[in-house]
XYZ file of C-alpha atoms in Angstrom:
705
model
C -30.264 4.472 15.485
C -29.143 4.392 11.657
C -26.083 3.427 9.776
C -22.497 5.359 11.144
C -22.150 8.035 8.718
C -19.178 9.136 6.862
C -17.582 11.878 9.194
C -15.459 14.404 7.431
C -13.748 17.525 10.089
C -13.069 20.864 8.239
C -10.409 22.440 10.301
C -8.369 25.376 10.283
C -7.557 28.710 11.915
C -10.377 31.420 12.398
C -10.931 33.141 8.883
C -9.595 30.054 6.813
C -13.204 30.093 4.893
C -13.819 26.675 6.582
C -17.573 27.679 6.912
C -17.883 28.698 3.309
C -15.639 25.550 2.148
C -18.109 23.121 4.505
C -21.288 24.970 3.080
C -20.143 24.706 -0.657
C -18.523 21.279 -0.139
C -22.380 20.080 1.287
C -23.730 21.767 -1.786
C -21.674 19.375 -4.043
C -22.237 16.390 -2.356
C -25.825 16.697 -1.605
C -26.307 15.853 -5.709
C -25.764 12.153 -4.530
C -25.665 12.295 -1.016
C -27.848 12.677 2.369
C -25.206 15.291 4.032
C -25.526 16.650 7.919
C -23.698 20.062 8.570
C -22.540 21.383 12.372
C -20.717 24.054 12.891
C -18.693 24.243 15.630
C -19.046 28.112 16.202
C -22.423 27.301 17.597
C -21.345 25.316 20.986
C -18.213 27.017 22.143
C -18.720 28.573 25.367
C -18.068 32.193 24.509
C -14.815 33.715 23.093
C -12.102 32.128 26.149
C -14.062 28.651 25.046
C -11.938 27.090 22.631
C -10.901 23.996 24.616
C -13.985 23.826 26.284
C -15.912 23.783 22.882
C -13.723 21.589 21.868
C -14.665 18.500 24.722
C -18.403 20.057 24.298
C -18.442 18.936 20.718
C -16.662 15.703 20.792
C -18.575 14.407 23.701
C -22.130 15.711 22.967
C -21.812 15.778 19.009
C -19.184 14.094 17.161
C -19.646 10.503 19.655
C -23.202 10.070 18.975
C -22.974 10.853 15.020
C -20.366 8.261 15.021
C -22.530 5.495 16.813
C -25.034 6.448 13.642
C -27.125 8.294 16.948
C -28.764 11.437 16.410
C -26.983 14.013 18.725
C -28.791 16.873 21.211
C -26.214 19.705 22.136
C -26.333 22.701 24.249
C -25.948 26.086 21.970
C -23.908 28.982 22.808
C -26.049 32.623 22.597
C -23.325 34.925 21.878
C -25.876 37.880 22.247
C -26.569 36.733 26.077
C -22.839 35.315 26.813
C -24.536 31.952 28.254
C -25.735 28.840 27.144
C -28.748 28.805 24.860
C -31.325 26.320 23.583
C -30.734 22.671 22.875
C -30.372 21.593 19.467
C -29.966 18.272 17.672
C -28.256 17.290 14.996
C -29.131 14.123 12.367
C -26.950 11.388 11.339
C -26.559 11.086 7.626
C -24.662 9.097 4.854
C -22.193 11.629 5.219
C -21.456 14.436 8.308
C -19.561 17.325 7.526
C -18.065 18.960 11.105
C -16.392 22.457 10.446
C -14.694 24.964 12.976
C -11.652 25.228 14.986
C -10.835 22.234 16.716
C -13.067 19.740 14.316
C -10.118 17.808 13.978
C -8.776 17.769 17.683
C -7.023 14.869 18.748
C -9.147 13.601 20.392
C -12.147 13.461 17.689
C -9.902 12.315 15.098
C -9.970 8.523 15.976
C -14.376 9.242 15.275
C -13.339 10.956 11.767
C -13.165 9.397 8.226
C -11.323 12.300 6.987
C -9.868 15.452 8.246
C -9.602 18.454 5.700
C -7.202 21.320 6.922
C -7.493 25.080 5.660
C -4.718 27.384 5.135
C -5.087 30.929 4.394
C -2.292 34.042 4.964
C -3.232 35.768 7.941
C -3.867 38.998 6.737
C -6.841 37.009 4.464
C -7.763 35.124 7.434
C -8.451 38.442 9.555
C -9.403 40.373 7.078
C -12.316 37.163 6.179
C -13.353 36.899 9.693
C -14.176 40.270 10.529
C -15.805 40.931 7.531
C -17.823 38.120 8.396
C -18.445 39.049 12.341
C -18.409 43.078 11.975
C -17.364 44.813 15.499
C -18.221 41.668 17.271
C -15.397 39.924 16.898
C -13.188 42.297 16.556
C -11.968 43.015 20.494
C -11.447 39.399 20.738
C -9.329 38.616 17.684
C -6.326 38.697 19.193
C -7.337 36.658 22.402
C -9.456 33.884 20.094
C -5.995 34.367 17.772
C -4.090 33.374 21.062
C -6.008 30.406 22.058
C -5.377 28.787 18.406
C -1.862 28.698 19.119
C -1.443 27.721 22.074
C -4.071 24.574 21.037
C -1.700 24.013 18.082
C 1.174 24.313 19.708
C 0.025 20.944 21.518
C -1.999 18.943 18.924
C -0.433 19.641 15.151
C -3.644 19.226 13.508
C -2.356 19.507 10.078
C 0.332 17.332 10.293
C -2.567 14.668 10.663
C -4.638 15.951 7.888
C -5.747 13.767 4.984
C -6.315 17.232 2.836
C -4.535 20.141 3.131
C -6.063 23.081 1.302
C -4.607 26.573 0.076
C -8.457 28.406 0.229
C -7.902 31.992 -1.834
C -11.833 32.467 -1.506
C -11.456 32.239 -5.353
C -14.379 29.819 -5.646
C -11.690 26.953 -6.530
C -11.596 25.141 -3.136
C -14.810 23.218 -2.768
C -13.971 21.721 -6.293
C -10.300 20.927 -5.152
C -11.201 19.173 -2.228
C -13.839 17.139 -3.873
C -11.291 15.939 -6.295
C -9.021 15.272 -3.850
C -11.032 13.185 -1.013
C -12.014 10.731 -4.043
C -8.171 9.666 -3.090
C -8.930 8.669 0.442
C -9.576 4.575 0.701
C -12.221 5.336 3.385
C -14.172 7.518 1.608
C -13.961 5.630 -1.682
C -16.622 3.458 -1.061
C -19.394 6.039 -0.348
C -18.027 8.362 -3.156
C -19.117 6.049 -5.995
C -21.239 8.486 -7.603
C -18.270 11.320 -7.949
C -15.934 8.502 -8.944
C -18.341 7.529 -11.616
C -18.378 10.805 -12.912
C -14.537 11.491 -13.061
C -14.861 8.153 -14.933
C -17.324 9.358 -17.626
C -15.362 11.888 -19.175
C -15.246 12.520 -22.359
C -12.427 13.966 -24.831
C -12.053 16.381 -27.475
C -9.828 15.939 -30.103
C -8.456 17.617 -33.099
C -6.197 17.069 -35.646
C -3.799 19.431 -37.456
C -1.860 18.818 -40.711
C 1.552 21.010 -39.201
C 5.292 20.096 -38.386
C 6.025 22.316 -35.424
C 9.364 22.734 -33.409
C 8.783 20.821 -30.778
C 11.140 22.977 -28.023
C 9.502 26.131 -29.048
C 5.838 24.544 -29.148
C 6.842 23.478 -25.402
C 7.817 26.693 -24.104
C 4.858 28.352 -25.714
C 2.436 26.534 -23.959
C 4.111 25.129 -20.554
C 7.348 27.445 -20.623
C 6.066 28.745 -17.321
C 3.971 25.755 -15.949
C 5.620 24.354 -12.347
C 4.967 21.191 -13.130
C 5.482 19.826 -17.043
C 6.325 16.789 -19.186
C 7.531 17.023 -22.735
C 7.859 13.239 -23.683
C 10.038 13.349 -26.455
C 10.895 11.163 -29.237
C 13.638 13.346 -30.644
C 15.757 10.487 -32.814
C 13.920 11.419 -36.449
C 12.230 8.431 -37.491
C 13.195 8.919 -41.134
C 15.678 6.219 -42.262
C 15.281 4.090 -39.437
C 14.551 0.425 -38.913
C 10.697 -0.327 -38.588
C 11.226 -1.338 -35.105
C 13.375 1.990 -34.408
C 10.669 4.397 -36.307
C 7.954 2.854 -34.232
C 9.548 3.911 -31.177
C 10.159 7.295 -32.232
C 6.998 8.391 -33.792
C 5.279 10.697 -31.199
C 6.330 13.118 -28.483
C 3.785 14.347 -26.027
C 3.799 17.906 -24.065
C 1.620 18.276 -21.207
C 1.116 20.325 -17.994
C -1.199 19.817 -15.153
C -3.147 22.717 -15.621
C -7.034 23.149 -16.384
C -9.759 21.466 -14.454
C -8.349 18.472 -13.964
C -4.682 19.096 -13.445
C -3.217 16.948 -10.987
C 0.859 16.560 -9.611
C 1.542 13.125 -7.609
C 4.887 12.573 -5.762
C 5.177 9.765 -3.732
C 7.875 9.430 -1.046
C 8.709 6.457 1.110
C 5.088 5.017 1.298
C 3.793 8.427 1.258
C 1.537 9.461 -1.681
C 0.802 13.209 -2.228
C -1.719 14.839 -4.616
C -2.067 17.943 -5.310
C -5.083 19.315 -7.281
C -5.336 22.932 -7.602
C -5.424 24.146 -3.926
C -5.652 20.981 -2.441
C -3.188 18.411 -1.530
C -4.248 14.985 -0.267
C -2.224 12.333 1.819
C -2.427 8.580 1.626
C 0.023 5.838 2.591
C 0.219 2.799 1.268
C 1.717 0.740 -1.885
C 2.684 3.202 -4.601
C 1.558 0.440 -7.379
C -1.520 -0.203 -5.812
C -2.386 3.491 -5.408
C -1.599 3.776 -9.290
C -3.931 0.541 -10.302
C -6.492 2.268 -8.396
C -6.270 5.466 -10.670
C -5.502 4.010 -13.795
C -5.988 0.170 -14.077
C -9.302 0.767 -15.678
C -10.308 2.097 -19.251
C -11.581 5.414 -18.841
C -11.337 6.684 -22.345
C -11.497 5.271 -25.674
C -8.848 6.008 -28.107
C -10.702 9.060 -30.996
C -11.434 7.773 -34.449
C -8.635 7.897 -36.549
C -6.130 8.938 -33.593
C -2.985 6.797 -34.355
C -1.313 7.217 -30.761
C -1.932 5.439 -27.727
C -1.876 8.249 -24.993
C -5.626 9.528 -24.591
C -4.445 11.810 -21.476
C -3.765 10.810 -18.182
C -0.802 10.280 -16.241
C 3.364 11.209 -17.366
C 6.230 11.088 -15.373
C 8.687 8.985 -13.621
C 9.007 6.012 -11.142
C 12.408 5.770 -9.529
C 14.308 2.902 -8.846
C 13.675 2.782 -4.997
C 9.903 1.473 -5.610
C 11.942 -1.961 -5.674
C 10.992 -2.188 -2.402
C 7.163 -2.798 -3.193
C 8.862 -5.595 -6.267
C 10.884 -7.525 -3.920
C 13.978 -5.147 -3.328
C 14.700 -4.089 0.150
C 13.393 -0.692 1.762
C 16.665 2.442 0.763
C 15.530 6.039 1.152
C 15.879 8.431 -1.636
C 16.753 11.889 -1.964
C 14.675 12.729 -4.492
C 10.836 11.494 -4.938
C 10.511 7.598 -5.593
C 7.665 8.724 -8.064
C 6.572 12.351 -9.414
C 3.771 12.172 -12.090
C 1.303 14.940 -13.386
C -2.322 14.105 -14.532
C -2.803 15.951 -18.006
C -6.417 16.735 -18.832
C -4.848 18.747 -21.869
C -2.154 17.716 -24.123
C -0.016 17.890 -27.572
C 0.653 15.045 -29.218
C 2.871 15.535 -32.312
C 2.786 12.542 -34.952
C 6.555 13.072 -36.426
C 5.497 10.225 -38.846
C 2.602 11.955 -40.517
C 3.988 15.617 -39.935
C 0.801 15.930 -37.933
C -0.430 17.320 -34.916
C -3.037 16.045 -32.187
C -4.816 18.262 -29.543
C -6.755 16.007 -26.565
C -8.779 17.917 -24.002
C -11.074 16.728 -21.636
C -14.470 18.281 -22.035
C -14.377 20.813 -19.593
C -16.188 24.631 -19.950
C -12.698 25.953 -20.497
C -11.664 23.405 -23.001
C -12.359 25.522 -25.771
C -10.264 28.652 -24.461
C -7.424 26.015 -24.243
C -7.844 24.452 -27.477
C -7.685 27.778 -29.138
C -4.830 29.062 -27.644
C -2.706 25.893 -28.551
C -3.629 25.972 -31.954
C -2.102 29.612 -32.125
C 0.873 28.205 -30.800
C 1.015 25.079 -33.292
C 0.730 27.569 -35.989
C 3.322 29.821 -34.073
C 5.773 27.353 -33.944
C 5.267 25.931 -37.382
C 6.403 28.922 -38.619
C 9.721 29.602 -37.909
C 12.581 27.601 -35.753
C 12.917 27.978 -32.157
C 15.455 30.124 -30.476
C 15.400 27.835 -27.488
C 16.041 24.810 -29.973
C 19.375 26.318 -31.662
C 20.522 27.962 -27.953
C 24.006 26.339 -26.221
C 23.288 25.685 -22.630
C 24.304 28.554 -20.120
C 26.186 27.688 -17.278
C 29.190 28.929 -15.661
C 30.825 28.009 -12.710
C 32.866 29.770 -9.818
C 35.754 30.799 -11.346
C 37.221 29.667 -15.030
C 36.213 25.799 -14.698
C 33.817 24.609 -16.317
C 30.831 22.259 -13.727
C 33.143 19.939 -11.821
C 31.567 16.452 -11.571
C 32.464 13.715 -8.756
C 31.974 10.403 -8.869
C 30.775 8.483 -5.927
C 33.331 5.914 -6.433
C 36.917 6.659 -8.028
C 38.052 4.277 -10.491
C 39.972 2.143 -8.087
C 36.657 1.635 -5.777
C 34.584 1.226 -8.684
C 37.218 -1.900 -9.868
C 36.977 -3.590 -6.703
C 33.179 -3.529 -6.711
C 33.646 -4.930 -10.260
C 35.657 -7.514 -7.991
C 33.217 -8.481 -5.540
C 30.592 -8.936 -8.027
C 32.462 -11.508 -9.653
C 33.193 -12.894 -6.105
C 29.074 -13.379 -6.005
C 28.822 -14.757 -9.198
C 31.685 -17.411 -8.203
C 30.184 -18.294 -5.691
C 26.573 -18.668 -7.366
C 24.665 -15.574 -5.997
C 24.354 -14.478 -9.264
C 24.506 -14.576 -12.995
C 24.995 -10.824 -13.834
C 25.349 -7.583 -11.606
C 24.165 -4.315 -13.408
C 26.394 -2.199 -11.146
C 26.123 1.416 -11.171
C 27.746 4.483 -9.592
C 26.740 7.976 -9.560
C 28.650 11.044 -10.872
C 27.263 14.681 -9.317
C 27.822 18.251 -9.572
C 26.586 21.016 -6.877
C 26.259 24.365 -6.769
C 25.246 27.127 -4.811
C 22.002 28.384 -6.722
C 18.932 28.107 -4.282
C 16.623 27.188 -6.862
C 16.103 25.945 -10.667
C 16.313 29.621 -11.667
C 16.974 30.662 -14.895
C 21.139 30.067 -15.483
C 23.569 32.882 -14.125
C 26.424 32.712 -12.566
C 27.364 29.440 -10.764
C 23.476 28.492 -12.000
C 22.667 26.045 -14.751
C 19.214 26.287 -16.915
C 17.418 22.728 -16.691
C 16.093 23.489 -19.858
C 18.849 24.828 -21.788
C 20.491 21.868 -20.631
C 18.033 19.422 -21.914
C 18.001 21.373 -25.498
C 21.607 20.512 -25.640
C 21.065 16.975 -25.011
C 18.781 16.434 -27.424
C 20.629 18.171 -30.047
C 23.997 16.055 -28.963
C 22.298 12.509 -28.621
C 19.061 12.641 -29.792
C 16.721 9.306 -28.467
C 13.752 7.837 -29.438
C 12.933 7.934 -25.584
C 14.436 11.537 -24.601
C 12.011 13.453 -21.950
C 12.333 16.504 -20.117
C 10.005 16.669 -16.843
C 9.683 19.541 -14.693
C 8.370 18.800 -11.576
C 8.767 22.407 -9.272
C 12.299 22.216 -7.979
C 13.383 18.762 -9.451
C 13.622 18.544 -13.499
C 15.273 15.451 -15.564
C 16.422 15.806 -18.858
C 16.683 12.072 -20.378
C 18.258 10.929 -23.825
C 17.062 7.401 -23.166
C 16.939 4.848 -26.252
C 15.981 1.687 -24.250
C 12.286 1.031 -23.587
C 11.439 -1.186 -20.566
C 7.706 -1.842 -21.136
C 4.566 -0.987 -23.264
C 1.169 -2.468 -22.750
C -0.969 -1.418 -25.366
C -5.052 -0.562 -24.861
C -5.725 -3.887 -26.395
C -3.442 -5.674 -23.875
C -0.228 -6.558 -26.061
C 2.930 -6.273 -24.230
C 6.547 -4.968 -25.112
C 9.880 -4.920 -23.239
C 13.054 -4.095 -25.382
C 15.979 -3.964 -23.040
C 19.626 -2.930 -23.848
C 22.620 -4.785 -23.151
C 25.955 -4.375 -25.102
C 27.325 -0.839 -25.861
C 30.221 0.585 -27.924
C 31.093 4.352 -28.394
C 30.709 5.696 -32.078
C 33.821 6.871 -33.677
C 34.113 9.665 -36.367
C 36.417 7.715 -38.664
C 33.645 5.198 -40.827
C 35.919 2.282 -40.715
C 36.829 2.252 -37.147
C 32.942 3.175 -36.646
C 31.507 -0.480 -38.537
C 34.595 -2.231 -36.546
C 33.455 -1.325 -32.911
C 29.827 -1.926 -34.527
C 30.956 -5.973 -35.947
C 32.830 -6.216 -32.535
C 29.865 -5.658 -30.343
C 27.337 -7.959 -32.592
C 29.896 -11.041 -32.614
C 31.073 -10.270 -28.794
C 30.012 -13.438 -26.819
C 30.074 -11.529 -23.919
C 28.067 -8.918 -24.802
C 25.535 -11.628 -26.359
C 25.516 -13.715 -23.191
C 24.706 -10.251 -21.328
C 21.762 -9.723 -23.325
C 20.170 -12.844 -23.038
C 20.246 -13.124 -19.290
C 18.493 -10.260 -19.520
C 16.181 -11.294 -22.083
C 15.215 -14.669 -20.305
C 14.827 -12.855 -16.712
C 12.328 -10.399 -18.606
C 10.239 -13.597 -20.111
C 10.193 -14.617 -16.981
C 8.619 -11.373 -15.408
C 6.048 -10.958 -18.275
C 4.783 -14.805 -18.216
C 3.266 -13.829 -14.561
C 0.135 -11.770 -16.838
C 0.703 -12.770 -20.093
C -1.804 -15.171 -21.467
C 0.008 -18.464 -21.599
C 2.301 -19.408 -24.268
C 2.234 -15.343 -25.339
C 5.271 -14.607 -24.683
C 8.093 -14.335 -27.444
C 11.096 -13.196 -28.534
C 10.927 -11.229 -31.720
C 14.313 -10.226 -32.058
C 17.544 -11.213 -30.722
C 20.764 -9.242 -29.971
C 20.345 -6.960 -33.090
C 22.352 -3.788 -33.317
C 21.039 -0.151 -33.226
C 23.071 2.751 -33.728
C 22.709 6.238 -31.885
C 23.993 9.436 -31.475
C 27.629 8.629 -29.526
C 27.069 4.432 -29.046
C 26.146 1.154 -30.668
C 24.040 -1.293 -28.691
C 22.621 -4.581 -28.494
C 18.732 -4.629 -28.440
C 16.192 -7.516 -28.226
C 12.195 -7.687 -28.407
C 9.901 -10.131 -25.721
C 6.156 -9.488 -26.604
C 3.765 -10.692 -24.674
C -0.476 -10.647 -24.302
C -1.350 -9.453 -21.216
C -4.430 -11.932 -19.561
C -7.731 -10.097 -19.349
C -8.897 -8.830 -16.342
C -5.339 -8.544 -15.189
C -4.602 -5.459 -12.523
C -2.197 -3.326 -15.551
C -0.272 -1.430 -12.921
C 0.852 -4.893 -11.301
C 1.996 -6.186 -14.575
C 4.276 -3.061 -14.601
C 5.307 -3.819 -10.877
C 5.897 -7.171 -11.774
C 8.751 -6.336 -14.199
C 10.019 -3.373 -12.297
C 12.796 -2.384 -12.153
C 14.050 -3.294 -15.287
C 16.348 -5.865 -15.679
C 18.685 -4.619 -17.857
C 19.593 -2.484 -14.912
C 19.261 -5.239 -11.861
C 20.977 -8.253 -13.333
C 19.908 -12.188 -12.804
C 18.144 -13.148 -10.843
C 16.793 -10.044 -10.162
C 15.525 -10.431 -6.195
C 18.866 -11.293 -4.884
C 20.839 -9.217 -7.071
C 19.012 -6.321 -6.107
C 20.025 -7.002 -2.655
C 23.862 -7.459 -3.785
C 23.678 -4.235 -5.564
C 22.263 -2.268 -2.570
C 25.481 -3.565 -0.445
C 28.211 -2.743 -3.521
C 26.694 0.524 -4.437
C 26.141 2.244 -0.676
C 23.551 4.900 -1.641
C 20.179 4.890 -3.531
C 19.401 5.709 -7.350
C 17.322 7.851 -7.259
C 15.653 8.589 -10.676
C 18.129 6.999 -12.394
C 17.160 3.022 -13.702
C 13.647 3.900 -12.702
C 11.142 4.357 -15.567
C 9.543 7.437 -17.285
C 6.576 7.609 -19.464
C 2.986 7.532 -19.426
C -0.259 5.809 -17.663
C -3.048 6.478 -20.322
C -6.586 6.295 -19.584
C -7.384 3.871 -22.016
C -5.174 1.712 -20.480
C -2.066 1.932 -22.041
C 1.230 2.475 -20.821
C 4.614 2.900 -22.310
C 8.051 3.708 -19.837
C 11.557 4.002 -20.727
C 14.450 2.816 -19.058
C 15.503 6.138 -17.390
C 19.446 6.338 -18.525
C 20.845 8.584 -19.865
C 19.037 10.807 -17.616
C 20.596 14.092 -15.889
C 18.612 14.965 -12.768
C 18.675 18.779 -11.112
C 16.939 19.326 -8.082
C 17.427 21.955 -4.894
C 19.315 21.028 -1.820
C 22.352 19.037 -0.664
C 24.543 16.085 -2.567
C 22.627 13.574 -2.107
C 24.848 11.182 -3.509
C 27.944 11.584 -1.245
C 30.392 12.568 -4.071
C 31.538 15.600 -2.298
C 33.890 14.425 0.717
C 35.878 17.349 0.872
C 33.123 19.403 0.930
C 34.471 21.751 -1.868
C 30.490 22.045 -3.474
C 29.709 23.873 -0.519
C 26.109 23.441 1.154
C 22.338 23.593 -0.088
C 22.258 24.446 -3.675
C 21.362 23.003 -6.974
C 22.687 19.478 -7.720
C 23.142 17.862 -10.916
C 23.532 13.831 -10.947
C 23.995 11.203 -13.259
C 23.880 7.308 -12.809
C 26.273 5.139 -15.155
C 26.857 1.471 -15.013
C 27.316 -1.834 -16.989
C 26.336 -5.352 -16.624
C 29.284 -7.394 -14.784
C 29.607 -10.983 -15.579
C 32.150 -13.198 -14.884
C 34.422 -12.841 -17.458
C 34.169 -8.985 -17.519
C 37.310 -6.906 -17.299
C 37.385 -4.399 -14.601
C 39.389 -2.298 -17.261
C 36.588 -2.413 -19.693
C 33.928 -2.340 -17.842
C 34.937 0.998 -16.440
C 35.764 2.670 -19.982
C 31.825 1.692 -20.683
C 30.700 3.660 -18.132
C 32.716 6.648 -19.519
C 31.511 5.980 -23.001
C 27.723 5.479 -21.334
C 28.394 9.248 -19.750
C 29.849 10.729 -22.657
C 26.877 11.572 -24.485
C 25.391 13.689 -20.876
C 28.656 15.172 -20.067
C 29.574 16.606 -23.282
C 26.620 18.436 -23.789
C 26.991 20.422 -20.510
C 30.780 20.776 -21.895
C 31.623 18.870 -18.472
C 34.351 15.551 -18.519
C 34.114 12.419 -16.913
C 35.942 13.140 -13.045
C 39.396 11.662 -13.155
C 40.797 9.266 -10.494
């Protein structure tokens, strides 16, 4: 008896290309493994034998192979319409079983992975009849009816680990193989494939140019369903060294190309889309992230000044706190959305240079050539998109109508309740937030028109109105995020250096220079604002210490004032050094969510916030940034962030139903830190100040009442 094999089922309706997929997948796996392949069509007892064939397959083929034994089974003679000869299938390191019913309910306990192949019905029929000709034609409807009856009682697609849209263009086998590597049950046996994925080569080119970033993003990724622009839109000239360093690089990328992938995580389920295939796994997100990012897979190219060397980009939502000590709250938006960029453009605003990065694949040269041309075009003339105003309209003559989850009186009552928790010793500081939302009847994130808003144009308006070192535009299908965040959450350099830069303490800007200077001085000298900031600094020193070299945690800057287009803010800097060998994703988790968005102590205060806020925060208060293949990460706090999503208003800000049902929803989170001596009116005025930069760019106002 041999060692039990890894058994992978490839299931799907007739004509979905399962046989070709299985043969191609077996050929690729045989580069490193011994592989056996079994086709269920060899065992079905006739055109009316789907159910009986599944039973035969499980008892005479699958069960012995699961035990590591040779399977002896009776074939079906399709010419004589009777049982044929006895055949055998040998166990191997990997066994592929394919055919309708390969992953039936009774078979699933014996399988290590299930692949479901999808294909449009006209394609399936044409493919099946082209393969089997006139033999199959008279029985197509009969067999299809059996499939429908079986699937009505056994929803195999819902139990599939990998789903692939098999378009018969040759892409499915590579996409499926890439997806299988994410399944924990298969990871040990697929180590050679994982090693090949980690043995990637990076091509990097430098161009001396300063293209218009918006024009370049539109040219390269404007039509991509999933794309990310980490946009240092605050020009570094004239800034302090610290601020200039945060504003030096912008990163533009999508999930195109051979290695491109997109990831969505919600409530413990992670879905990775790789080309035509989608793999679903369950388990904590940060554990998954450490598996795909934690190690150094690529060195930094010579002379390249940025820490990003391709990798994962996107956001982590606030509700991931369920994995870091917070309670389990369900958000309407995904808890995390990321893309894997196998190619990207990095703008160095300090040196006036562009870096083109691409993993070395057969099509890398073509993409690099197209990117060079796009850089040249974007540097030649200003972007029309960069100068365009946001386009929107609402029913009637009124502008976008934002509603608040909490009316003024309700928010002030929550402030009083937070202070009661402080007086009772349950917390020191509560970062209380609320949500503003506007709903429109648009069915999708389509270009702007009556009753619609174009997220891309909205972002261009935001970055003109309120440039920031950690601005970003993220597009994930029917979800868009437009952020002008000034705050770094956490940076981990490739060499292990760690830095957090919390912001706590805000004053509005004033057009009058004298009044503006007075507001800045008031912030700088405010005991309350300094106390808020220092409490968060202490919290972050503790967070960083869990994974830091002992004695390496230092505060290099405390309560420094930084001025942005619409606000003055107090910023501090905490540095540390990651202990060698520590899991980097877990180091991120130890600090998540940002203490500046929770209060202190973090865990108990998050529980208070869940009760007071009465709803999820979603993207807001999470983090936006990258996880690079050289082990580096740089994440901003998701504040000053507009989220545009398709669906009904997820924030309950429409109690009268005035916004209608499903459509496009815009949401903006705002909040502030509540301490024992907070003034309810001052705190309410502060959230209005923080919302001003985003709302004014949209031509909207803070909701009354």
